[in-house]
Amino acid sequence: MLVSTHDAGKDNVMTISWTMVMDFSPLFAITTGAWNYSYHALRHHRECVLAIPTVDMLDTVVGIGTCSGLDTDKFSRFALTRAPARHVAAPLIQDCLANIECKVVDIIEKHDIVVLQGLAAYFDTERKEQRMLHAVGDGTFIVDGRRMDRRKMMAAKLPPGV
Amino acid sequence: MLVSTHDAGKDNVMTISWTMVMDFSPLFAITTGAWNYSYHALRHHRECVLAIPTVDMLDTVVGIGTCSGLDTDKFSRFALTRAPARHVAAPLIQDCLANIECKVVDIIEKHDIVVLQGLAAYFDTERKEQRMLHAVGDGTFIVDGRRMDRRKMMAAKLPPGV
């Protein structure tokens, strides 16, 4: 997952492995803290964009995660295409499969958890490559395989319209 | 992800889609609350086992997630094989690929987040089927595809020994 932020006239983006969807609210939790340069922007402006990359972007994702916005303009270095968001100053990343504009609803400092609420979501349905990545945590990544459908079996547990 | 608990002489297990690994600590966050029967056991005994199922267990996973420990002995109904854990009263689930004994380190009631710390982990290296499942949230599940290795590129970001 990429997280874009805007601070002091500059856009920045970081890679986050530790993310959680929280129910159908739509709320999200990410684990981050002062060791990430983007944390200051998140904390100060209380907004960001979550951008979901696909398998063809793996080297970009790892590259973004292994340099710092402190000394690098990552949008330029990784030739990312920005688009303006509607509710936040942080940019959408058009190269990604999906973008979610978010506001920070809480920062749980004790556990370095930032709780986000989605304000608007964009999904590029025309994108050919739609397979996402799952960080294993050891420097390897699992690519999405096939999809299995249990919608009928889960109907009672899903909110209407899903 | 399955979560086993033990309360009042009975084992129980629930399915949780909303989970997050928090760094290499090893800490985990799950989203749950009083709407889940297992929540009482988690809150009262402050321990559980996280058990990671594979694709061949999908119907079991969905089945466990669509009935309640309130009126169902799920271990019996889904013919799960238990093994005793070392640090917690909740059982390991031998049918799963991996099991992690956990203690509850915090419950953030405002956001229904339970923070867990891993105490011991077991991985069934001899299991043939090792592909895991990712809940999309709409009743469909993505199966693990191939693995891509970026360990060299990420070396500076990984803790020693990973």
Short mmCIF file of N, CA, C and O in Angstrom, two decimals, chain B residues 34-81:
data_model
loop_
_atom_site.label_atom_id
_atom_site.label_comp_id
_atom_site.label_asym_id
_atom_site.label_seq_id
_atom_site.Cartn_x
_atom_site.Cartn_y
_atom_site.Cartn_z
N ALA B 34 -18.00 -6.67 20.93
CA ALA B 34 -19.01 -7.44 21.66
C ALA B 34 -19.96 -8.18 20.71
O ALA B 34 -20.63 -9.12 21.12
N TRP B 35 -20.01 -7.76 19.42
CA TRP B 35 -20.88 -8.46 18.47
C TRP B 35 -20.36 -9.86 18.15
O TRP B 35 -21.07 -10.67 17.59
N ASN B 36 -19.09 -10.13 18.51
CA ASN B 36 -18.55 -11.48 18.34
C ASN B 36 -18.58 -12.20 19.69
O ASN B 36 -18.08 -11.67 20.69
N TYR B 37 -19.12 -13.42 19.70
CA TYR B 37 -19.24 -14.19 20.94
C TYR B 37 -17.86 -14.41 21.58
O TYR B 37 -17.72 -14.39 22.80
N SER B 38 -16.83 -14.59 20.75
CA SER B 38 -15.47 -14.84 21.27
C SER B 38 -14.89 -13.66 22.02
O SER B 38 -13.91 -13.79 22.76
N TYR B 39 -15.47 -12.48 21.80
CA TYR B 39 -14.90 -11.27 22.40
C TYR B 39 -14.86 -11.35 23.92
O TYR B 39 -13.90 -10.92 24.55
N HIS B 40 -15.89 -11.95 24.51
CA HIS B 40 -15.93 -12.08 25.96
C HIS B 40 -14.72 -12.88 26.46
O HIS B 40 -14.05 -12.50 27.43
N ALA B 41 -14.44 -13.99 25.80
CA ALA B 41 -13.31 -14.84 26.20
C ALA B 41 -11.99 -14.10 26.02
O ALA B 41 -11.10 -14.17 26.89
N LEU B 42 -11.86 -13.39 24.92
CA LEU B 42 -10.65 -12.60 24.65
C LEU B 42 -10.41 -11.57 25.74
O LEU B 42 -9.30 -11.37 26.22
N ARG B 43 -11.50 -10.91 26.11
CA ARG B 43 -11.44 -9.81 27.06
C ARG B 43 -11.21 -10.33 28.48
O ARG B 43 -10.47 -9.73 29.25
N HIS B 44 -11.82 -11.43 28.79
CA HIS B 44 -11.77 -11.97 30.14
C HIS B 44 -10.44 -12.70 30.39
O HIS B 44 -9.81 -12.50 31.43
N HIS B 45 -10.03 -13.53 29.45
CA HIS B 45 -8.81 -14.34 29.66
C HIS B 45 -7.57 -13.71 29.04
O HIS B 45 -6.45 -14.13 29.31
N ARG B 46 -7.76 -12.76 28.16
CA ARG B 46 -6.68 -12.00 27.54
C ARG B 46 -5.64 -12.89 26.87
O ARG B 46 -4.43 -12.65 26.95
N GLU B 47 -6.14 -13.88 26.15
CA GLU B 47 -5.25 -14.73 25.36
C GLU B 47 -6.04 -15.44 24.27
O GLU B 47 -7.28 -15.55 24.35
N CYS B 48 -5.35 -15.92 23.27
CA CYS B 48 -5.99 -16.64 22.16
C CYS B 48 -4.91 -17.30 21.31
O CYS B 48 -3.71 -17.14 21.57
N VAL B 49 -5.35 -18.05 20.32
CA VAL B 49 -4.45 -18.57 19.30
C VAL B 49 -4.93 -18.04 17.95
O VAL B 49 -6.12 -18.13 17.63
N LEU B 50 -4.01 -17.45 17.17
CA LEU B 50 -4.31 -17.10 15.78
C LEU B 50 -3.90 -18.29 14.93
O LEU B 50 -2.77 -18.76 15.00
N ALA B 51 -4.83 -18.79 14.12
CA ALA B 51 -4.55 -19.95 13.28
C ALA B 51 -4.79 -19.55 11.83
O ALA B 51 -5.82 -18.97 11.50
N ILE B 52 -3.83 -19.86 10.98
CA ILE B 52 -3.87 -19.40 9.60
C ILE B 52 -4.25 -20.55 8.67
O ILE B 52 -3.49 -21.50 8.49
N PRO B 53 -5.45 -20.47 8.10
CA PRO B 53 -5.93 -21.54 7.24
C PRO B 53 -5.42 -21.39 5.81
O PRO B 53 -4.88 -20.34 5.44
N THR B 54 -5.62 -22.41 5.02
CA THR B 54 -5.20 -22.39 3.61
C THR B 54 -6.44 -22.57 2.73
O THR B 54 -7.55 -22.80 3.22
N VAL B 55 -6.21 -22.46 1.42
CA VAL B 55 -7.31 -22.41 0.46
C VAL B 55 -8.23 -23.64 0.54
O VAL B 55 -9.44 -23.52 0.36
N ASP B 56 -7.68 -24.80 0.85
CA ASP B 56 -8.49 -26.02 0.94
C ASP B 56 -9.46 -25.97 2.12
O ASP B 56 -10.36 -26.78 2.22
N MET B 57 -9.29 -24.99 3.01
CA MET B 57 -10.15 -24.86 4.18
C MET B 57 -11.20 -23.76 4.02
O MET B 57 -11.86 -23.38 4.99
N LEU B 58 -11.37 -23.24 2.81
CA LEU B 58 -12.23 -22.06 2.63
C LEU B 58 -13.65 -22.29 3.16
O LEU B 58 -14.19 -21.43 3.87
N ASP B 59 -14.25 -23.42 2.83
CA ASP B 59 -15.63 -23.63 3.29
C ASP B 59 -15.71 -23.75 4.82
O ASP B 59 -16.68 -23.32 5.42
N THR B 60 -14.67 -24.32 5.42
CA THR B 60 -14.60 -24.38 6.88
C THR B 60 -14.49 -22.97 7.47
O THR B 60 -15.18 -22.62 8.43
N VAL B 61 -13.64 -22.16 6.86
CA VAL B 61 -13.42 -20.78 7.33
C VAL B 61 -14.71 -19.98 7.25
O VAL B 61 -15.09 -19.28 8.21
N VAL B 62 -15.41 -20.08 6.12
CA VAL B 62 -16.66 -19.34 5.96
C VAL B 62 -17.73 -19.92 6.89
O VAL B 62 -18.50 -19.18 7.51
N GLY B 63 -17.74 -21.22 7.03
CA GLY B 63 -18.69 -21.87 7.95
C GLY B 63 -18.50 -21.41 9.38
O GLY B 63 -19.46 -21.05 10.07
N ILE B 64 -17.26 -21.38 9.83
CA ILE B 64 -16.95 -20.92 11.19
C ILE B 64 -17.38 -19.47 11.37
O ILE B 64 -17.85 -19.07 12.45
N GLY B 65 -17.26 -18.69 10.31
CA GLY B 65 -17.58 -17.27 10.38
C GLY B 65 -19.06 -16.97 10.30
O GLY B 65 -19.48 -15.83 10.52
N THR B 66 -19.86 -17.98 9.99
CA THR B 66 -21.29 -17.71 9.82
C THR B 66 -22.16 -18.48 10.82
O THR B 66 -23.37 -18.64 10.62
N CYS B 67 -21.53 -18.97 11.90
CA CYS B 67 -22.33 -19.50 13.01
C CYS B 67 -21.69 -19.00 14.30
O CYS B 67 -20.64 -18.36 14.26
N SER B 68 -22.31 -19.23 15.42
CA SER B 68 -21.83 -18.65 16.68
C SER B 68 -21.53 -19.70 17.73
O SER B 68 -22.25 -20.69 17.86
N GLY B 69 -20.45 -19.45 18.49
CA GLY B 69 -20.09 -20.32 19.61
C GLY B 69 -21.14 -20.32 20.70
O GLY B 69 -21.13 -21.17 21.59
N LEU B 70 -22.05 -19.37 20.63
CA LEU B 70 -23.13 -19.28 21.61
C LEU B 70 -23.98 -20.55 21.60
O LEU B 70 -24.40 -21.04 22.65
N ASP B 71 -24.23 -21.10 20.42
CA ASP B 71 -25.09 -22.28 20.31
C ASP B 71 -24.44 -23.44 19.53
O ASP B 71 -25.10 -24.42 19.22
N THR B 72 -23.16 -23.29 19.19
CA THR B 72 -22.52 -24.30 18.35
C THR B 72 -21.14 -24.67 18.89
O THR B 72 -20.35 -23.79 19.22
N ASP B 73 -20.86 -25.99 19.00
CA ASP B 73 -19.51 -26.43 19.27
C ASP B 73 -18.81 -26.52 17.92
O ASP B 73 -18.92 -27.51 17.20
N LYS B 74 -18.08 -25.46 17.57
CA LYS B 74 -17.53 -25.38 16.22
C LYS B 74 -16.42 -26.40 15.97
O LYS B 74 -16.23 -26.85 14.85
N PHE B 75 -15.67 -26.76 17.01
CA PHE B 75 -14.62 -27.76 16.81
C PHE B 75 -15.22 -29.10 16.38
O PHE B 75 -14.67 -29.79 15.53
N SER B 76 -16.35 -29.43 16.98
CA SER B 76 -17.03 -30.66 16.61
C SER B 76 -17.70 -30.52 15.24
O SER B 76 -17.53 -31.36 14.37
N ARG B 77 -18.44 -29.44 15.06
CA ARG B 77 -19.19 -29.26 13.81
C ARG B 77 -18.28 -29.26 12.58
O ARG B 77 -18.64 -29.80 11.54
N PHE B 78 -17.09 -28.66 12.70
CA PHE B 78 -16.20 -28.57 11.54
C PHE B 78 -15.04 -29.57 11.63
O PHE B 78 -14.08 -29.49 10.87
N ALA B 79 -15.16 -30.53 12.55
CA ALA B 79 -14.18 -31.61 12.68
C ALA B 79 -12.75 -31.11 12.70
O ALA B 79 -11.88 -31.60 11.98
N LEU B 80 -12.50 -30.08 13.54
CA LEU B 80 -11.15 -29.53 13.65
C LEU B 80 -10.33 -30.34 14.66
O LEU B 80 -10.86 -30.82 15.66
N THR B 81 -9.05 -30.47 14.39
CA THR B 81 -8.15 -31.21 15.27
C THR B 81 -7.41 -30.24 16.18
O THR B 81 -6.69 -29.36 15.70
#
